[in-house]
mmCIF file of C-alpha atoms in Angstrom:
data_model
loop_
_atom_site.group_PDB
_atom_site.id
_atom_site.type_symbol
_atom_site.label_atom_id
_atom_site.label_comp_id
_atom_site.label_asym_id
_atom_site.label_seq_id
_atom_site.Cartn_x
_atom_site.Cartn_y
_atom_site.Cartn_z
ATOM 1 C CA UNK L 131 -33.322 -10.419 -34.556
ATOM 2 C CA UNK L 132 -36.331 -12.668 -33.457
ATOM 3 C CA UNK L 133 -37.157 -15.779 -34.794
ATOM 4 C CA UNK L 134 -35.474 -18.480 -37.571
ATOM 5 C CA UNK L 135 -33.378 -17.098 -40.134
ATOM 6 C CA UNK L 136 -35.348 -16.370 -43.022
ATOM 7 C CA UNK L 137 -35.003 -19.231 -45.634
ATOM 8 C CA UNK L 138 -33.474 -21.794 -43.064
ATOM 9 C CA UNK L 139 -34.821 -24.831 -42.525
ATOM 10 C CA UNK L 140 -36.303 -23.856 -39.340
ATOM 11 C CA UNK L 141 -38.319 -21.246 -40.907
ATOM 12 C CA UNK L 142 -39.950 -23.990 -43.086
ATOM 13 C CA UNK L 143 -41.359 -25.240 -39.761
ATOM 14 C CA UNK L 144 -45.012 -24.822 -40.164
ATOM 15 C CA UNK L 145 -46.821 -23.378 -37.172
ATOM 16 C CA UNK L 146 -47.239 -25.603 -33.930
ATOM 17 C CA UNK L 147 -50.815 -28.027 -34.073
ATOM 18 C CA UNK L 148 -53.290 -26.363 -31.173
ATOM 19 C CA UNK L 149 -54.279 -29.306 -30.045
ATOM 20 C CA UNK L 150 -50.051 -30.730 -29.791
ATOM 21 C CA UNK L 151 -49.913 -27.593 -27.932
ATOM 22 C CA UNK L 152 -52.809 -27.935 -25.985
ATOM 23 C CA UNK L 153 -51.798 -31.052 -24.424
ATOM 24 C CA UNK L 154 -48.453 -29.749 -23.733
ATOM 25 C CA UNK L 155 -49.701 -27.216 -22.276
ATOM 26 C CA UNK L 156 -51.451 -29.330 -19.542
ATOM 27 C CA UNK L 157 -49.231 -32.019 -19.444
ATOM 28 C CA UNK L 158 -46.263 -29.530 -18.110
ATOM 29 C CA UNK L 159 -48.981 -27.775 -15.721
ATOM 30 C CA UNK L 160 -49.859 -30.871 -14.102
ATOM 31 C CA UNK L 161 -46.543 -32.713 -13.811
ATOM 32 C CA UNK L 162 -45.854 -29.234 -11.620
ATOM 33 C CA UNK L 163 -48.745 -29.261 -9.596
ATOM 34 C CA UNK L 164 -52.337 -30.874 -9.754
ATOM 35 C CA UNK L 165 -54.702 -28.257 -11.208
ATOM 36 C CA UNK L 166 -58.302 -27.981 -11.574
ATOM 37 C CA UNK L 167 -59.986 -27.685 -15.097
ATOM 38 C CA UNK L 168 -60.369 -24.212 -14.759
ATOM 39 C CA UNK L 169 -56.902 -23.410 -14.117
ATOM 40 C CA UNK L 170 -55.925 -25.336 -17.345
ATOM 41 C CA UNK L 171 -58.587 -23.671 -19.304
ATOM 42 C CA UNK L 172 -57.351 -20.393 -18.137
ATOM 43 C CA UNK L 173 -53.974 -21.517 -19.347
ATOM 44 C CA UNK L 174 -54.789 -22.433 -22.747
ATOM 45 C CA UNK L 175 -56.363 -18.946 -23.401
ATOM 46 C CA UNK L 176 -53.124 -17.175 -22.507
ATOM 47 C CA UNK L 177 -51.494 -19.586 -25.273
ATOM 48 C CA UNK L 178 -54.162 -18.410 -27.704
ATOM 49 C CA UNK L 179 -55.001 -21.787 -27.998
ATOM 50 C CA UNK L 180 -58.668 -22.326 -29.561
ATOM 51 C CA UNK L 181 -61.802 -22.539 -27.585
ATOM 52 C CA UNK L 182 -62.949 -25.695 -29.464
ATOM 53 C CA UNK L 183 -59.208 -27.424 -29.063
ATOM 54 C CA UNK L 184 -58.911 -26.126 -25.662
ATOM 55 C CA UNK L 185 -62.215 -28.080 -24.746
ATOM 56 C CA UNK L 186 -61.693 -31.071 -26.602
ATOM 57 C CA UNK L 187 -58.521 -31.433 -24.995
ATOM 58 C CA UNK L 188 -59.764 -30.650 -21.274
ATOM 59 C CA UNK L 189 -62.732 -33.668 -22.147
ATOM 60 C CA UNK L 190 -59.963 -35.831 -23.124
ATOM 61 C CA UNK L 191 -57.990 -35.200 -20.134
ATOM 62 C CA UNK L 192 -61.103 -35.445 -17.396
ATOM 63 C CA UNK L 193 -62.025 -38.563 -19.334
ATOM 64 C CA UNK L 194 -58.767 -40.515 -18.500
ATOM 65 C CA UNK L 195 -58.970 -39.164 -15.433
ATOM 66 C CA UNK L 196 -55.922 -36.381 -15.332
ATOM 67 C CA UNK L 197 -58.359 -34.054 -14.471
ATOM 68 C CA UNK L 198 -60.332 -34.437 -11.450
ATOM 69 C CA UNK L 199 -61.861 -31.311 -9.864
ATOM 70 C CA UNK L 200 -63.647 -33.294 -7.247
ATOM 71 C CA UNK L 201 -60.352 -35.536 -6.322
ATOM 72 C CA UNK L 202 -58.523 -31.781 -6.100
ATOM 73 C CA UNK L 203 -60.889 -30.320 -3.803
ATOM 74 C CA UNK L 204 -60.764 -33.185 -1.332
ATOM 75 C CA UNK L 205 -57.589 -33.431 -1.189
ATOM 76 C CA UNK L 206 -57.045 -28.986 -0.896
ATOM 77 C CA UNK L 207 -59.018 -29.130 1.566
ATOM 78 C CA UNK L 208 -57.605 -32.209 3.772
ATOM 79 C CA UNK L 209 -54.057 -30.553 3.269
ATOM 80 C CA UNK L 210 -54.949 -26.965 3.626
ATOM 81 C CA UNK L 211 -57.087 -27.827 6.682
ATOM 82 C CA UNK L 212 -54.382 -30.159 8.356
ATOM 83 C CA UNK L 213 -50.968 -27.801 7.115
ATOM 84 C CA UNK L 214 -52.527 -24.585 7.681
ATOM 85 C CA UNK L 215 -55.141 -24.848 9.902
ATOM 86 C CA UNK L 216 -57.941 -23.433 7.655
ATOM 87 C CA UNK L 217 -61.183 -22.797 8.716
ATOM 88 C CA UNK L 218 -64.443 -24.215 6.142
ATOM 89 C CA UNK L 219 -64.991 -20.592 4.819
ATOM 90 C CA UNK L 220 -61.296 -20.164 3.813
ATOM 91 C CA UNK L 221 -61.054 -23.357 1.589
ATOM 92 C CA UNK L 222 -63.987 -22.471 0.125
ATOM 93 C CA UNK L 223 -62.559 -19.452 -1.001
ATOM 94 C CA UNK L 224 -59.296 -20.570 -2.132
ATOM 95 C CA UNK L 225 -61.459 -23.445 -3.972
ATOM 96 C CA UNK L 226 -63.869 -20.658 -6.114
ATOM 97 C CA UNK L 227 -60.223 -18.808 -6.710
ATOM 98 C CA UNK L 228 -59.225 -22.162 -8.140
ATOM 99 C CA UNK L 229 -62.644 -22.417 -10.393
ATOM 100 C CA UNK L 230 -63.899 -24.835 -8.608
ATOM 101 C CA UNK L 231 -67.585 -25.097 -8.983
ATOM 102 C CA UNK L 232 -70.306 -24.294 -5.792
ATOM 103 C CA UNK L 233 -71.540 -27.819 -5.789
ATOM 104 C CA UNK L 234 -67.866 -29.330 -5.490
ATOM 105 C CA UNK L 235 -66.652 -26.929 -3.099
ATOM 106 C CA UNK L 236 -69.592 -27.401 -0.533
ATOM 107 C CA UNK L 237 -69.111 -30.957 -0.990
ATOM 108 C CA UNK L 238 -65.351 -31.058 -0.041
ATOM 109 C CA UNK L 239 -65.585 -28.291 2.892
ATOM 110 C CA UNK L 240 -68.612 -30.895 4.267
ATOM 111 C CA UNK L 241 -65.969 -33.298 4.597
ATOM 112 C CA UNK L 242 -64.296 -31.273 7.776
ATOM 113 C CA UNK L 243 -66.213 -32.701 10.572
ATOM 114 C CA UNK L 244 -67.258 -29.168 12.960
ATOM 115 C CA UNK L 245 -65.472 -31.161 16.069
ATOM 116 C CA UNK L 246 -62.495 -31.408 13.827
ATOM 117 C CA UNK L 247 -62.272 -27.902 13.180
ATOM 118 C CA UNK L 248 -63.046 -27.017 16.619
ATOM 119 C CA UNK L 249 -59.835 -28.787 17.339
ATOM 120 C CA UNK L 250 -57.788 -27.633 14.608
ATOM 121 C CA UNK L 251 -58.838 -23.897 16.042
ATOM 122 C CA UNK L 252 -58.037 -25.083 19.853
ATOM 123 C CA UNK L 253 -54.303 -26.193 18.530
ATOM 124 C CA UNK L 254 -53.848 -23.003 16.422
ATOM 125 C CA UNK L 255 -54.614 -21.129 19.556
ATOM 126 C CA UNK L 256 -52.305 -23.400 22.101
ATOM 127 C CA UNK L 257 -49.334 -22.627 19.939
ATOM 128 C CA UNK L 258 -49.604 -18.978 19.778
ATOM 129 C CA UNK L 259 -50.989 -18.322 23.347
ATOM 130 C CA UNK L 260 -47.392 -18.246 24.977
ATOM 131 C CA UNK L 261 -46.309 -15.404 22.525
ATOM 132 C CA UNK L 262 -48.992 -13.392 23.875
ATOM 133 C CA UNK L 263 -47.762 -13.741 27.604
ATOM 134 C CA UNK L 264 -46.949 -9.705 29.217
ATOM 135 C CA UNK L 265 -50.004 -8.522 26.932
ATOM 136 C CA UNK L 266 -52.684 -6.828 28.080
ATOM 137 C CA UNK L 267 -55.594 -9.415 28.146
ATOM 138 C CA UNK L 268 -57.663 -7.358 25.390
ATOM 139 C CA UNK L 269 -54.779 -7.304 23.368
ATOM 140 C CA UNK L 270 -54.130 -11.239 23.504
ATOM 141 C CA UNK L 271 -57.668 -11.903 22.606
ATOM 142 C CA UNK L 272 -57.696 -9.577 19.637
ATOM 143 C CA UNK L 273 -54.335 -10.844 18.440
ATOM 144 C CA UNK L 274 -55.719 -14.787 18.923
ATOM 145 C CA UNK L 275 -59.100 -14.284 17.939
ATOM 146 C CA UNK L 276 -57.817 -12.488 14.661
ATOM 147 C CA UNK L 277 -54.980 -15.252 13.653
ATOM 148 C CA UNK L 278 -57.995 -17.521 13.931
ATOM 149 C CA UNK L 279 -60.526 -14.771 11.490
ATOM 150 C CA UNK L 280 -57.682 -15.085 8.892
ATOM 151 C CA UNK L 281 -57.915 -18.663 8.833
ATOM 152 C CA UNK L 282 -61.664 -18.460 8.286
ATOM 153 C CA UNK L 283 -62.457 -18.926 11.488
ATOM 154 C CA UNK L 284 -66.194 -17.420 12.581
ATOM 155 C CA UNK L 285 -65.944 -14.654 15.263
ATOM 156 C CA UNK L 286 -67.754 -16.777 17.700
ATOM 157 C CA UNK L 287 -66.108 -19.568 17.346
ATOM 158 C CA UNK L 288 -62.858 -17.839 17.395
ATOM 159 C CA UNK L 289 -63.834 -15.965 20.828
ATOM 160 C CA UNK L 290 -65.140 -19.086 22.187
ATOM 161 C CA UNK L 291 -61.630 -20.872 21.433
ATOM 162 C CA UNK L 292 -59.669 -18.159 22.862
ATOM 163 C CA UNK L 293 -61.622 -17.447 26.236
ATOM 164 C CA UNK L 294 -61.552 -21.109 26.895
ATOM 165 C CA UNK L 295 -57.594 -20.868 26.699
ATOM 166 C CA UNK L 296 -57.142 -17.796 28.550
ATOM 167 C CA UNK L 297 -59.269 -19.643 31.384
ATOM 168 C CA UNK L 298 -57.553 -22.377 31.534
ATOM 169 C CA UNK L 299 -54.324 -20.227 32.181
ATOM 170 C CA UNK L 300 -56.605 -19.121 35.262
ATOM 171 C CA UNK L 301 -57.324 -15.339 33.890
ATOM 172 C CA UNK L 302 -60.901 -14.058 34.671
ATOM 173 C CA UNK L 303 -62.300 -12.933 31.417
ATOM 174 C CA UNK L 304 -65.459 -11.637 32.301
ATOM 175 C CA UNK L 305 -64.036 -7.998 31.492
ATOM 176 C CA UNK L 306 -63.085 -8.954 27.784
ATOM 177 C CA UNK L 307 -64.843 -8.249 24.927
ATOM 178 C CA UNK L 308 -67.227 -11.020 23.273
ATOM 179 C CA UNK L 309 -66.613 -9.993 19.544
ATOM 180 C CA UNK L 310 -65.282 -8.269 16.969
ATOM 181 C CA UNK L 311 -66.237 -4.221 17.625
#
């Protein structure tokens, strides 16, 4: 059997306020995790809660400052970028996943400076070029060049990044391929 006993005291409870609920709701989502308002709105609809009470709630919350899409995708991308080596296109991505709108997403990818991702590709590349060692040297580029595509990582760029670090290990890459094929 579901639910209070019928005629207890608990089944005198009338039915939880949307709006109680609503908060809860966002309170317990965000003590986990920060979210962005669309995650939270998304939330709310699988609780059934009310459009109107879902959005008052949400204004509330951005108001006070709990919710803070901008202050999210800053800081997504500085982690994401600096933890996992993702390239511009990638956090972008996630960020759209997340509901974050165009105009907040292109502002928080234009925080990565091109030098520093440039970088951030050269390091990703350093650490996985002695796994590649007793490969053939096509193989080592697509392997590189492809761990640096999943990041987000243009083909060119990628390419560029790993030729320069085969050179530097003294192989003669005139023979390999420039791109993707």
């Amino acid at each position: 059997m579901e639910g209070p006993v019928e005629g207890s005291s608990a089944a005198e409870v009338p039915p939880a306020n949307p709006e109680a609920v609503a908060r809860a709701v966002c309170l317990r989502l965000l003590t986990m995790a920060p979210r962005t308002r669309a995650q939270l709105a998304e939330a709310l609809r699988k609780r059934n809660v009310p459009d109107d009470v879902a959005e008052s709630v949400l204004a509330r919350f951005s108001d006070v400052g709990l919710i803070d899409d901008e202050a999210f995708a800053e800081a997504w991308v500085s982690s994401r970028h600096a933890g996992r080596g993702l390239a511009r296109r990638a956090l972008a991505s996630e960020l759209r996943k997340r509901g974050v709108d165009e105009d907040t997403v292109r502002d928080a990818v234009d925080q990565l400076d091109p030098d520093q991702e440039l970088e951030t590709a050269r390091r990703l590349v350093e650490r996985k070029l002695p796994g590649t060692r007793g490969l053939e040297p096509a193989a080592r580029v697509r392997r590189l060049a492809g761990m640096l595509a999943r990041k987000g990582y243009s083909g060119s760029l990628a390419y560029r990044v790993v030729r320069e670090a085969l050179e530097s290990e003294g192989l003669a890459t005139d023979d390999l391929p420039d791109g993707f094929e």
